[in-house]
PDB file of C-alpha atoms in Angstrom:
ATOM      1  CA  UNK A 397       5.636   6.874 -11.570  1.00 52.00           C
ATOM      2  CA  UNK A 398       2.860   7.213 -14.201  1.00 46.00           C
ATOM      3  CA  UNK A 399       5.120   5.582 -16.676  1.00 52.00           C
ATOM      4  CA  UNK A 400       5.192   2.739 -14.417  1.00 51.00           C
ATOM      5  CA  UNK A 401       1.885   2.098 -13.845  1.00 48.00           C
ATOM      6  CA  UNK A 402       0.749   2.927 -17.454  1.00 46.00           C
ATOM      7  CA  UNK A 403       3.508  -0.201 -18.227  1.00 49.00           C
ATOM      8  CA  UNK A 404       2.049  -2.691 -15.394  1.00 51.00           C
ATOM      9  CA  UNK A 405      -1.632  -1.859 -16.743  1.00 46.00           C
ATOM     10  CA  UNK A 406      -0.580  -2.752 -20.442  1.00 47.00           C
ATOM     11  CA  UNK A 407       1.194  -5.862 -19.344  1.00 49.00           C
ATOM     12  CA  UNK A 408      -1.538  -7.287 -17.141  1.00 45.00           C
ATOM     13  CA  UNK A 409      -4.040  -6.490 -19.846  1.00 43.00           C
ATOM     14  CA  UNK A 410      -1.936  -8.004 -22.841  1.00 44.00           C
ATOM     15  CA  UNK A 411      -1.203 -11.438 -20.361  1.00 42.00           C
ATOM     16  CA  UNK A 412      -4.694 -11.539 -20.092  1.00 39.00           C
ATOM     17  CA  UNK A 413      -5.447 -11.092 -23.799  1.00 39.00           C
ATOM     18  CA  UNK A 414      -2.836 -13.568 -24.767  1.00 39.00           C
ATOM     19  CA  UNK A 415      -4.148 -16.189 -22.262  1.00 40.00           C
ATOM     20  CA  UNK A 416      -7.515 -15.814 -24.447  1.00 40.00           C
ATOM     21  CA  UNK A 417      -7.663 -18.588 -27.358  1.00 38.00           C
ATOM     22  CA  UNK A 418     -11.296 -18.949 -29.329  1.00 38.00           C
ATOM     23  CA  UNK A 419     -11.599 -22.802 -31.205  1.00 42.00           C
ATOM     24  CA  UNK A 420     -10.721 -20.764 -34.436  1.00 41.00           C
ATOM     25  CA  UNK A 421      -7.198 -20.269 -32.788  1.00 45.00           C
ATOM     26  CA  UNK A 422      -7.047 -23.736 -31.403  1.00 42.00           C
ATOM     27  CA  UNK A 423      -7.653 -25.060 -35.121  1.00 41.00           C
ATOM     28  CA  UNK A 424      -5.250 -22.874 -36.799  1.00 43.00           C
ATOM     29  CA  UNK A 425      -2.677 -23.275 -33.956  1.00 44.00           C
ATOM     30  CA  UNK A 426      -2.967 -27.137 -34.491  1.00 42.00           C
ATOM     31  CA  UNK A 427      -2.191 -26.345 -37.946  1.00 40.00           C
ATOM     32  CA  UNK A 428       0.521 -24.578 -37.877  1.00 44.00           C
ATOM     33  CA  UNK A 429       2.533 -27.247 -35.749  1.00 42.00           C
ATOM     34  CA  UNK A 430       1.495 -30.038 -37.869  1.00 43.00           C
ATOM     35  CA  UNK A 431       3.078 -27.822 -41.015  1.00 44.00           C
ATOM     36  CA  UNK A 432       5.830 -25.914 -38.913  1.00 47.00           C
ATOM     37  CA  UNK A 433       7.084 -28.397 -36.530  1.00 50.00           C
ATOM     38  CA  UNK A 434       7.688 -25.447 -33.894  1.00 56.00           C
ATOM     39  CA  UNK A 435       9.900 -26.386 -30.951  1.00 60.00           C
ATOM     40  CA  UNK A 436       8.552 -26.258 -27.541  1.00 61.00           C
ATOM     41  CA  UNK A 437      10.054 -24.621 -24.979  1.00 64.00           C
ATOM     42  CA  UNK A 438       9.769 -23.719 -21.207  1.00 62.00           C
ATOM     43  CA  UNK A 439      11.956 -21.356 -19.414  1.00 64.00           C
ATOM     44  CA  UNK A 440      12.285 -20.949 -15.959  1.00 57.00           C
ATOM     45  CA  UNK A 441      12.673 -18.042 -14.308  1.00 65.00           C
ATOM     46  CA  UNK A 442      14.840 -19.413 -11.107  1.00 69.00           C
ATOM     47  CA  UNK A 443      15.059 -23.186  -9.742  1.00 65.00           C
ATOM     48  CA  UNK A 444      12.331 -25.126  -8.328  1.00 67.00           C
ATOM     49  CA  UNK A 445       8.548 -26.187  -9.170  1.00 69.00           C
ATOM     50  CA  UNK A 446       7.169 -23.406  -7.764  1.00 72.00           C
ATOM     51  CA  UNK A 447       8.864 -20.430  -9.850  1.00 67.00           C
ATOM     52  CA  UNK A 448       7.241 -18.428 -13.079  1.00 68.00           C
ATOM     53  CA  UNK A 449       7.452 -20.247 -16.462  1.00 64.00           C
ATOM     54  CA  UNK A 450       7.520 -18.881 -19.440  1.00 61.00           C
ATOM     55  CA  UNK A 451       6.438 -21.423 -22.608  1.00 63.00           C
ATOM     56  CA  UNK A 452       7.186 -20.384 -25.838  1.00 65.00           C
ATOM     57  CA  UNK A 453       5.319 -21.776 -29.354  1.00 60.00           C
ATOM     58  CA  UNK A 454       2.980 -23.880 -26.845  1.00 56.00           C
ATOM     59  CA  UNK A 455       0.243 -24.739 -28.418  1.00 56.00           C
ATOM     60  CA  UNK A 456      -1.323 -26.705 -25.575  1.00 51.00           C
ATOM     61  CA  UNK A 457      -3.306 -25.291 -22.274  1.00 49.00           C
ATOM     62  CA  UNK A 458      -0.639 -23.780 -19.747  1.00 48.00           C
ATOM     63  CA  UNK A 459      -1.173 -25.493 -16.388  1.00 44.00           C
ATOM     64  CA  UNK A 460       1.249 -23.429 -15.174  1.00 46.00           C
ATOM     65  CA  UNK A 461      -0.154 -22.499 -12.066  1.00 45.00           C
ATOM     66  CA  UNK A 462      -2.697 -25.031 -11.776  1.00 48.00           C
ATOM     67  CA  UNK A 463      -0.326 -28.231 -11.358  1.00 50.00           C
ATOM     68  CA  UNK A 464      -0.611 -29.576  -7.562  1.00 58.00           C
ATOM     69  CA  UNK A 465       3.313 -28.855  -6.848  1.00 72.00           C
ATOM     70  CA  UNK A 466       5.219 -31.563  -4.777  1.00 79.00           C
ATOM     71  CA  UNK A 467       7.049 -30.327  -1.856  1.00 89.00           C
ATOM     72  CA  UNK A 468      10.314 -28.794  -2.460  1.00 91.00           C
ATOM     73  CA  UNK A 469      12.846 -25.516  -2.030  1.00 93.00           C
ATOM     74  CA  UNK A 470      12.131 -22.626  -4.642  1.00 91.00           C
ATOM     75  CA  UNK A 471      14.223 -19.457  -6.026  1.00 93.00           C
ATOM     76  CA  UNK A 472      13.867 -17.412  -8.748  1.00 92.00           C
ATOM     77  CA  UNK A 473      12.800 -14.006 -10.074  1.00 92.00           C
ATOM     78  CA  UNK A 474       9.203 -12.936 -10.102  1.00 91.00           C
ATOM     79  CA  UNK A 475       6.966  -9.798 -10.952  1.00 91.00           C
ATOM     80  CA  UNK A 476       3.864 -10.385  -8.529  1.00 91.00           C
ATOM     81  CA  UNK A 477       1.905  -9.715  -5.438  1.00 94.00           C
ATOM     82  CA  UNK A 478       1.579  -5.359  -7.525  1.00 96.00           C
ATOM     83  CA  UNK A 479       0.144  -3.574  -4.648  1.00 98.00           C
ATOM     84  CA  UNK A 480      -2.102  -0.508  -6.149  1.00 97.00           C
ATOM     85  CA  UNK A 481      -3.993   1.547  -3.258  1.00 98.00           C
ATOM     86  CA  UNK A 482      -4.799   4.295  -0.509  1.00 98.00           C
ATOM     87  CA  UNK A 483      -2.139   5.582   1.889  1.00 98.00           C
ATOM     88  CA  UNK A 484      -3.776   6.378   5.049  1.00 97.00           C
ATOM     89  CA  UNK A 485      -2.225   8.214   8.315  1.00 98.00           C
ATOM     90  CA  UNK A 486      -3.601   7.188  11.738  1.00 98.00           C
ATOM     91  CA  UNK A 487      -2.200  10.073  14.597  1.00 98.00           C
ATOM     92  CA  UNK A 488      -2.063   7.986  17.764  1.00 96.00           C
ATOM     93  CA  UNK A 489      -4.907   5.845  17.088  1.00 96.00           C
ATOM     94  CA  UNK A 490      -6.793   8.370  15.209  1.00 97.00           C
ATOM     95  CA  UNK A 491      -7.294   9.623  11.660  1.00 96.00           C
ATOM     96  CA  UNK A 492      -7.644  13.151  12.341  1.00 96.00           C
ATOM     97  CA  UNK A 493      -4.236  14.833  12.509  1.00 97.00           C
ATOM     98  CA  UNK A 494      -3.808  16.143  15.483  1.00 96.00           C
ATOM     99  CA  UNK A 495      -2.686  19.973  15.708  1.00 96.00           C
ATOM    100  CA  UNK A 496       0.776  19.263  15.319  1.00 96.00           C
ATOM    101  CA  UNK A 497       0.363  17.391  12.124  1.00 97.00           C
ATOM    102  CA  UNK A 498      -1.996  19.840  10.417  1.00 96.00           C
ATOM    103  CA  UNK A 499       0.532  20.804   7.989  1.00 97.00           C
ATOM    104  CA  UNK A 500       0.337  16.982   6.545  1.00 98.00           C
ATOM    105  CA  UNK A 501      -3.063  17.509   6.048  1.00 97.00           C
ATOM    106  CA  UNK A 502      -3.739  15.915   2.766  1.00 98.00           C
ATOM    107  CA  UNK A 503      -6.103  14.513  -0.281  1.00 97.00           C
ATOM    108  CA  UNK A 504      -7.247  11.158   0.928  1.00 95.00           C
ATOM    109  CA  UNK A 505      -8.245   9.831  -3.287  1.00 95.00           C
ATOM    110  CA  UNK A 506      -4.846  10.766  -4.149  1.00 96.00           C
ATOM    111  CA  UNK A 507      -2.593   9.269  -1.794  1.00 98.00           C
ATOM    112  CA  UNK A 508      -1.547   6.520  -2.422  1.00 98.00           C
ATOM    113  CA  UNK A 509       0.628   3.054  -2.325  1.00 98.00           C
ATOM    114  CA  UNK A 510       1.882   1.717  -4.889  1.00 98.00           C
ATOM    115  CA  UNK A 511       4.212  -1.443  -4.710  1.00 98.00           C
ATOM    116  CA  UNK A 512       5.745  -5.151  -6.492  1.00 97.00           C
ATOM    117  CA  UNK A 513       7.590  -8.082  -5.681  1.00 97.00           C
ATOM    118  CA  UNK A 514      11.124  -8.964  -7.932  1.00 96.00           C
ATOM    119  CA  UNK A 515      12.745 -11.802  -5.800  1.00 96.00           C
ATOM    120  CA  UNK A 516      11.050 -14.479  -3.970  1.00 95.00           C
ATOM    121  CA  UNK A 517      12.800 -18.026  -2.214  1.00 96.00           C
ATOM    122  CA  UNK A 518      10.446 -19.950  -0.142  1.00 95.00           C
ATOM    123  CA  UNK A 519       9.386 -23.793   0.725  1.00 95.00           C
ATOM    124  CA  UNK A 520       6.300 -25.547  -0.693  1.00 93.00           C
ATOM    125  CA  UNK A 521       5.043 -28.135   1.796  1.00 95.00           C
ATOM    126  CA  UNK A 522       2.133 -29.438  -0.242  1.00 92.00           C
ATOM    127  CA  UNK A 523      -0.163 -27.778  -3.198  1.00 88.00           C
ATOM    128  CA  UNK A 524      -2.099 -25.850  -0.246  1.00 92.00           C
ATOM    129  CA  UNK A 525       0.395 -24.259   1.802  1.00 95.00           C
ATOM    130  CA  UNK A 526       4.041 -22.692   1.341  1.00 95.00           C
ATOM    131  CA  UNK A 527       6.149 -19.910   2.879  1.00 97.00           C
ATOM    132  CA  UNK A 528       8.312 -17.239   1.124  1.00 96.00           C
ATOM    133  CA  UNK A 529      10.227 -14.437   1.822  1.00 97.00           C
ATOM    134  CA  UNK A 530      10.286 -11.852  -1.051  1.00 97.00           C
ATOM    135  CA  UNK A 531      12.111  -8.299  -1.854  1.00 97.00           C
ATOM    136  CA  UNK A 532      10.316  -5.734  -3.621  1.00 98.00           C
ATOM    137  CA  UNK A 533      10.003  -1.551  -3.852  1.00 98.00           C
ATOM    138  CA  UNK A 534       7.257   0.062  -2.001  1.00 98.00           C
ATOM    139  CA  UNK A 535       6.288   3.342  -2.533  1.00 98.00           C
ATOM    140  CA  UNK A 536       3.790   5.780  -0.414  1.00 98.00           C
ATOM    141  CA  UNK A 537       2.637   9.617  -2.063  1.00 98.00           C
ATOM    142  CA  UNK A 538       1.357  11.755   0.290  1.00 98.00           C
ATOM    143  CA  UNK A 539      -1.005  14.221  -1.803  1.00 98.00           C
ATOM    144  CA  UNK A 540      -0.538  17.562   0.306  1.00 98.00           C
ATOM    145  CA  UNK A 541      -3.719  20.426   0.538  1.00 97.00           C
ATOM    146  CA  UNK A 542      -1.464  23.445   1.799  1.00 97.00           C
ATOM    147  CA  UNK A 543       0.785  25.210   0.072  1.00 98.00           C
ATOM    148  CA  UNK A 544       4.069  24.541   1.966  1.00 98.00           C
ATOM    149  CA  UNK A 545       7.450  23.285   1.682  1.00 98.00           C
ATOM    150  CA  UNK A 546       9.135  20.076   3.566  1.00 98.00           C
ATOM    151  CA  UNK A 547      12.609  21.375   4.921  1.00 97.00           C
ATOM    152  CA  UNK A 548      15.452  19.106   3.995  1.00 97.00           C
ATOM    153  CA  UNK A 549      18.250  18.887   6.175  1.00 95.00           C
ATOM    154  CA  UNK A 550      15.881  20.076   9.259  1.00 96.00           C
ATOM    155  CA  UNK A 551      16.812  18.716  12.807  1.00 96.00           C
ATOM    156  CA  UNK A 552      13.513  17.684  13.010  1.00 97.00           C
ATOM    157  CA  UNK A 553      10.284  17.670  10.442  1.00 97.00           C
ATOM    158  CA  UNK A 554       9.361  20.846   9.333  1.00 96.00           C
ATOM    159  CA  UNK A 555       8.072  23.061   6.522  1.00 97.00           C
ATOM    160  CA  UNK A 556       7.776  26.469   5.694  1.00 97.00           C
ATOM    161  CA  UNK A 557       4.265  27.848   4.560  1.00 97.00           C
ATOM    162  CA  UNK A 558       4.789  29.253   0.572  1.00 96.00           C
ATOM    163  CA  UNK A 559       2.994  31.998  -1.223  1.00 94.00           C
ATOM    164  CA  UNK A 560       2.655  30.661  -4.071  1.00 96.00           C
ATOM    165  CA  UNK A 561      -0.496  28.242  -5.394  1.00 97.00           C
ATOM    166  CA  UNK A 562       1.169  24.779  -6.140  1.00 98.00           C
ATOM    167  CA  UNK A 563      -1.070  22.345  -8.505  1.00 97.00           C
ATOM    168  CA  UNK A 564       0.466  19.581  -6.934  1.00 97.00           C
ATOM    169  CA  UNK A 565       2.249  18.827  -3.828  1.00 98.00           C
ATOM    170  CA  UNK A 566       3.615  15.284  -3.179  1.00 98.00           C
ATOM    171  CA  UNK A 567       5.606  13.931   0.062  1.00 98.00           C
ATOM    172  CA  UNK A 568       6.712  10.819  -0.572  1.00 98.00           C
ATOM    173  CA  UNK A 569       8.535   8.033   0.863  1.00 98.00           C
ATOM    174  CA  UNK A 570      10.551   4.762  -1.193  1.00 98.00           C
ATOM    175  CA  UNK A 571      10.837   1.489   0.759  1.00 98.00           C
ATOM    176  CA  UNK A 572      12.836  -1.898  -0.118  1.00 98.00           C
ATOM    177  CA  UNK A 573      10.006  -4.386   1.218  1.00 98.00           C
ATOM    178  CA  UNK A 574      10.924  -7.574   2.523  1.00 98.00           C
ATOM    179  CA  UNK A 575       7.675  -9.478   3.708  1.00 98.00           C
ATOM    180  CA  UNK A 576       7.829 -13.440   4.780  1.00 98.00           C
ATOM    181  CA  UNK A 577       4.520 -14.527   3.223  1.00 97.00           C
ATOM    182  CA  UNK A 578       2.464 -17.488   4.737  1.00 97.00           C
ATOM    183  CA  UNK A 579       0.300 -18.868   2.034  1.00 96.00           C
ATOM    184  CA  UNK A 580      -2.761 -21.149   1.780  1.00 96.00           C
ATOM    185  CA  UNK A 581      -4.780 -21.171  -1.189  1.00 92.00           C
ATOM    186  CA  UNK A 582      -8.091 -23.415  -1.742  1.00 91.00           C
ATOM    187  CA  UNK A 583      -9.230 -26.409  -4.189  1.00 86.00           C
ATOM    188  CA  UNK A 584      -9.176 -25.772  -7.904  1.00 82.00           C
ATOM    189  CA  UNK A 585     -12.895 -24.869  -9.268  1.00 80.00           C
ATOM    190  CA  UNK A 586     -14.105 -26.097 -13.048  1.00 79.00           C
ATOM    191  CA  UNK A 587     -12.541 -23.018 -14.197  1.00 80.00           C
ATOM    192  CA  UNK A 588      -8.751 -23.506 -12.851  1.00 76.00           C
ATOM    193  CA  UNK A 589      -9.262 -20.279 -10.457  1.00 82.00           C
ATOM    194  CA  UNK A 590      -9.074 -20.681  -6.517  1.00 87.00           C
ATOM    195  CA  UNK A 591      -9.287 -18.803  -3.683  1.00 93.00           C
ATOM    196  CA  UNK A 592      -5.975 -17.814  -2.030  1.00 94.00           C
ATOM    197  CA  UNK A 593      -4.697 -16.076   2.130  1.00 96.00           C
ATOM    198  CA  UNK A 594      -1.446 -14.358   2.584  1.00 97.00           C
ATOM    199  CA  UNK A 595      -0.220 -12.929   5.276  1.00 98.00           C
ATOM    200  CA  UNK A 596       2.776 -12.188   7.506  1.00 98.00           C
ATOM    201  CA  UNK A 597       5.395  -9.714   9.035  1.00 98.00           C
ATOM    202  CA  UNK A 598       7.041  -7.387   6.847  1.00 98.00           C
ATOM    203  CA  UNK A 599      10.090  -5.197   6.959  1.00 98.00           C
ATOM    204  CA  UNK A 600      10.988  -1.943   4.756  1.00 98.00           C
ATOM    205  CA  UNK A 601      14.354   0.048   4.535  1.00 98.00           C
ATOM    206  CA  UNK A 602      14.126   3.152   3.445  1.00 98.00           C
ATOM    207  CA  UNK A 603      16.013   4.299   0.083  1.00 98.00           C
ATOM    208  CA  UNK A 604      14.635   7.553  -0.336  1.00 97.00           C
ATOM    209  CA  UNK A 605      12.080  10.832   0.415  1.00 98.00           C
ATOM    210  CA  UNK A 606      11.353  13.377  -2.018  1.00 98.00           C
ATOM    211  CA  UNK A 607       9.029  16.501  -2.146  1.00 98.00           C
ATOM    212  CA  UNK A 608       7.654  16.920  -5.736  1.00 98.00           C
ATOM    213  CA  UNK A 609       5.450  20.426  -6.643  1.00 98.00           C
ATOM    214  CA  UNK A 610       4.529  22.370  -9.343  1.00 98.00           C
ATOM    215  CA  UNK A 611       3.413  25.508  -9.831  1.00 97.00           C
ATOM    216  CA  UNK A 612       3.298  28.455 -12.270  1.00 95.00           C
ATOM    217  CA  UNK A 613       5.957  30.158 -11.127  1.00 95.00           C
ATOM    218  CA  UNK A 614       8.179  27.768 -10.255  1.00 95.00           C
ATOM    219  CA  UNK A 615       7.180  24.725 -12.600  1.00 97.00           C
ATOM    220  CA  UNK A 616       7.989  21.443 -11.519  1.00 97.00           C
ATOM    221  CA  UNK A 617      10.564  20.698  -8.834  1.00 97.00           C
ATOM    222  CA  UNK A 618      11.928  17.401  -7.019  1.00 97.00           C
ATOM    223  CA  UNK A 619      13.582  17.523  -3.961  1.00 97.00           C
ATOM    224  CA  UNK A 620      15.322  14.239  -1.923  1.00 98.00           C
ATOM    225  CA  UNK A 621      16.211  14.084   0.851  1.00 98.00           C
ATOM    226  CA  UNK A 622      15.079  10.848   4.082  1.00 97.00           C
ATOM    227  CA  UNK A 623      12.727  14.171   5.467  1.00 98.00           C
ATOM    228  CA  UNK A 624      13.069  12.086   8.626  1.00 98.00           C
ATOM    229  CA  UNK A 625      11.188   9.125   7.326  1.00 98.00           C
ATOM    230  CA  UNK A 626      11.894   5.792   9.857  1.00 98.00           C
ATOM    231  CA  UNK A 627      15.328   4.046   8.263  1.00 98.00           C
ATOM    232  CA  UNK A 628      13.421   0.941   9.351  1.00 98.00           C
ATOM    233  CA  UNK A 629      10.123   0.255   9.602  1.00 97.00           C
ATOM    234  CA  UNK A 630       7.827  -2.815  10.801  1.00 98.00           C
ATOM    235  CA  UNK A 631       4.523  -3.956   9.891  1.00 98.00           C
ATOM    236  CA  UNK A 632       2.130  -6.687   9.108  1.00 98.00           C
ATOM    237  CA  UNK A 633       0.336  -7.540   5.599  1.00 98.00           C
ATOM    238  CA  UNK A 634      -2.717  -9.382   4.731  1.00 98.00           C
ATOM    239  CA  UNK A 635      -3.722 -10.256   1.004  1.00 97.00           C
ATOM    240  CA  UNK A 636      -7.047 -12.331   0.162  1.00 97.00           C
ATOM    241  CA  UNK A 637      -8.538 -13.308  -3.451  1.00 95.00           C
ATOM    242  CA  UNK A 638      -9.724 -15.004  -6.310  1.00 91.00           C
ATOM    243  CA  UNK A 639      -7.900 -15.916  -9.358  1.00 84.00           C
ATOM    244  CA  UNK A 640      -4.837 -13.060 -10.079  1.00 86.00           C
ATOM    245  CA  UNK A 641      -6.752 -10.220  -8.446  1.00 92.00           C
ATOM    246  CA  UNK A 642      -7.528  -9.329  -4.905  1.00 96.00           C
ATOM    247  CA  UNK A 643      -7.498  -7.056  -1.748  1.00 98.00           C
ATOM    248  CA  UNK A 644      -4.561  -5.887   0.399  1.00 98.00           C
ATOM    249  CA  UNK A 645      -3.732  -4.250   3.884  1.00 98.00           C
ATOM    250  CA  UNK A 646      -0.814  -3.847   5.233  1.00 98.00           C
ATOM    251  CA  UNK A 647      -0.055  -1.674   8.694  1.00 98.00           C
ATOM    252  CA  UNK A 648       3.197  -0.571  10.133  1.00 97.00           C
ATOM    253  CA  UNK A 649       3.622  -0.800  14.245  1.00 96.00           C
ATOM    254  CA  UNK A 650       6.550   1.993  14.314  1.00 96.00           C
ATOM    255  CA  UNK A 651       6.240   5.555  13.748  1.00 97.00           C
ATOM    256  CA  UNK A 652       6.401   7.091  10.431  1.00 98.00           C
ATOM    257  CA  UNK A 653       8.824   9.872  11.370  1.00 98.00           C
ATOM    258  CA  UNK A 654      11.958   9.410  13.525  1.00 97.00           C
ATOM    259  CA  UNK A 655      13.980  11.445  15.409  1.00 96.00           C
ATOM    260  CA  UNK A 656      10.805  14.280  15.495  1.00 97.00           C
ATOM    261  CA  UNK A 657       8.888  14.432  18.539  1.00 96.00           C
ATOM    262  CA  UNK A 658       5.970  16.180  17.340  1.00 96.00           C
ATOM    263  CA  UNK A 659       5.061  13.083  14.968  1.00 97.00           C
ATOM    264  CA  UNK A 660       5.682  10.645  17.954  1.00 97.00           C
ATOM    265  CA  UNK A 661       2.435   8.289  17.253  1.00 97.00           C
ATOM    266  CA  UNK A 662       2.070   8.904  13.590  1.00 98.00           C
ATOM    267  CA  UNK A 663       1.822   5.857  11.741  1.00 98.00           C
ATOM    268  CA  UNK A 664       0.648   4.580   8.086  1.00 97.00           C
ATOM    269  CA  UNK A 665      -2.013   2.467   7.233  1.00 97.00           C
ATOM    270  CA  UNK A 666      -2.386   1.148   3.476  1.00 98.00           C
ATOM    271  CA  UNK A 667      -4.975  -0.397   1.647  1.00 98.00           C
ATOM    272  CA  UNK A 668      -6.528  -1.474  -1.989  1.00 98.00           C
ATOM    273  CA  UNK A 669      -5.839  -3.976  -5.085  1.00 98.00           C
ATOM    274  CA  UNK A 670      -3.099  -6.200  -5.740  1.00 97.00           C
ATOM    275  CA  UNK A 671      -2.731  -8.319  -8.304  1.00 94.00           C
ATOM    276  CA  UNK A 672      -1.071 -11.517  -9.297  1.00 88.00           C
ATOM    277  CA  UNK A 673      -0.672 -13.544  -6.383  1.00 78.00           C
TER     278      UNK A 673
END
């Protein structure tokens, strides 16, 4: 998971870098075509006007995403809308676990959601407004304080308490997200930037739970298992910003758990960054 994210950070920062020219670079990239004759091209990642481009030996500005697209069907693959923030739980309305739930007690700064977009097909009906449904990965790591163990295999949710320390404790949950996005996004300023609303319904199956610790005398351990994790769960997203970066909610209506009474009411609230709309 750090891999990941180390990855995303470098390519975000290296798009940025690379979407940086000075006049010096302007001259010298006029030069070189004039001497070089390099061949423009302009891939496209899927079919449509609305899907990601990729130009290569373009020396000119990329107006990409700042062309006012005609209306028109869109497909293609994507790597956007990276979701980078706090996992919260809310027990029946609250967010103070209720004596049942005390075991899940856990570090609010380090649990987090984490989540992209790979696929998206959706309908532009003028440069303002479009919808899309999308597929992604979602991922939510639940930073535990006690030292205990999530039972796998349990008729219900459970855990045995440990005695041993463990340096870290993570419960976590991995979704396939499927949200249908209604977008609107604002007039172009001088600078090409605008402002941008999405929001909709979105859907998640679960592909997998898994209990990672370490500790000294143990070292590091993974266990999967679905830890009783809802097979299907429902929720509503809201993202709002300017240029590629922004902020994100995103709350689901059904139960975290299933099939365990004792978590009846315990649902998951998210929140932070995302980037790239």
């Amino acid at each position: 998971m750090k891999r990941l994210i180390f990855t995303i950070t470098i390519c975000l920062a290296a798009s940025f870098v690379f979407a940086q020219s000075t006049p010096a670079d302007s001259a010298r990239n006029t030069t070189d075509t004039t001497t070089t004759h390099n061949k423009h091209v302009k891939v496209k990642l899927g079919f449509g006007d609305d899907v990601p481009q990729v130009n290569i030996n373009s020396n000119g500005p990329d107006t990409t995403y700042h062309a006012h697209k005609a209306p028109g069907f869109s497909f293609g693959v994507t790597f956007s809308r990276i979701d980078l923030g706090f996992a919260t739980l809310i027990d029946n309305g609250s967010f103070t676990l209720s004596s049942k739930n005390k075991f899940l007690s856990y570090r609010q700064w380090k649990t987090s959601n984490f989540g992209f977009d790979v696929l998206q097909f959706g309908y532009r009906f003028n440069s303002a407004f479009k919808i899309y449904v999308s597929g992604g990965f979602d991922w939510t790591h639940i930073r535990l304080r006690n030292d205990i163990t999530i039972q796998r295999n349990a008729p219900v949710l459970t855990y045995v308490q440990d005695s041993i320390h463990f340096s870290k404790n993570r419960f976590s949950s991995s979704y396939l997200r499927i949200p249908l996005s209604f977008y609107y996004r604002s007039h172009e300023d001088e600078r090409g930037n605008y402002f941008r609303l999405v929001a909709g319904p979105e859907i998640g199956i679960l592909l997998n739970g898994r209990v990672k610790q370490i500790s000294e005398e143990n070292g590091k351990q993974k266990f999967n298992d679905d830890y009783h994790f809802a097979k299907l769960r429902k929720g509503v997203f809201v993202r709002m910003g300017y240029g590629i970066m922004g902020l994100y909610a995103k709350y689901y209506f059904n139960d975290m758990f299933e099939n365990s009474p004792d978590q009846k009411g315990l649902k998951n609230f998210s929140f932070g960054l995302t980037f790239g709309f």
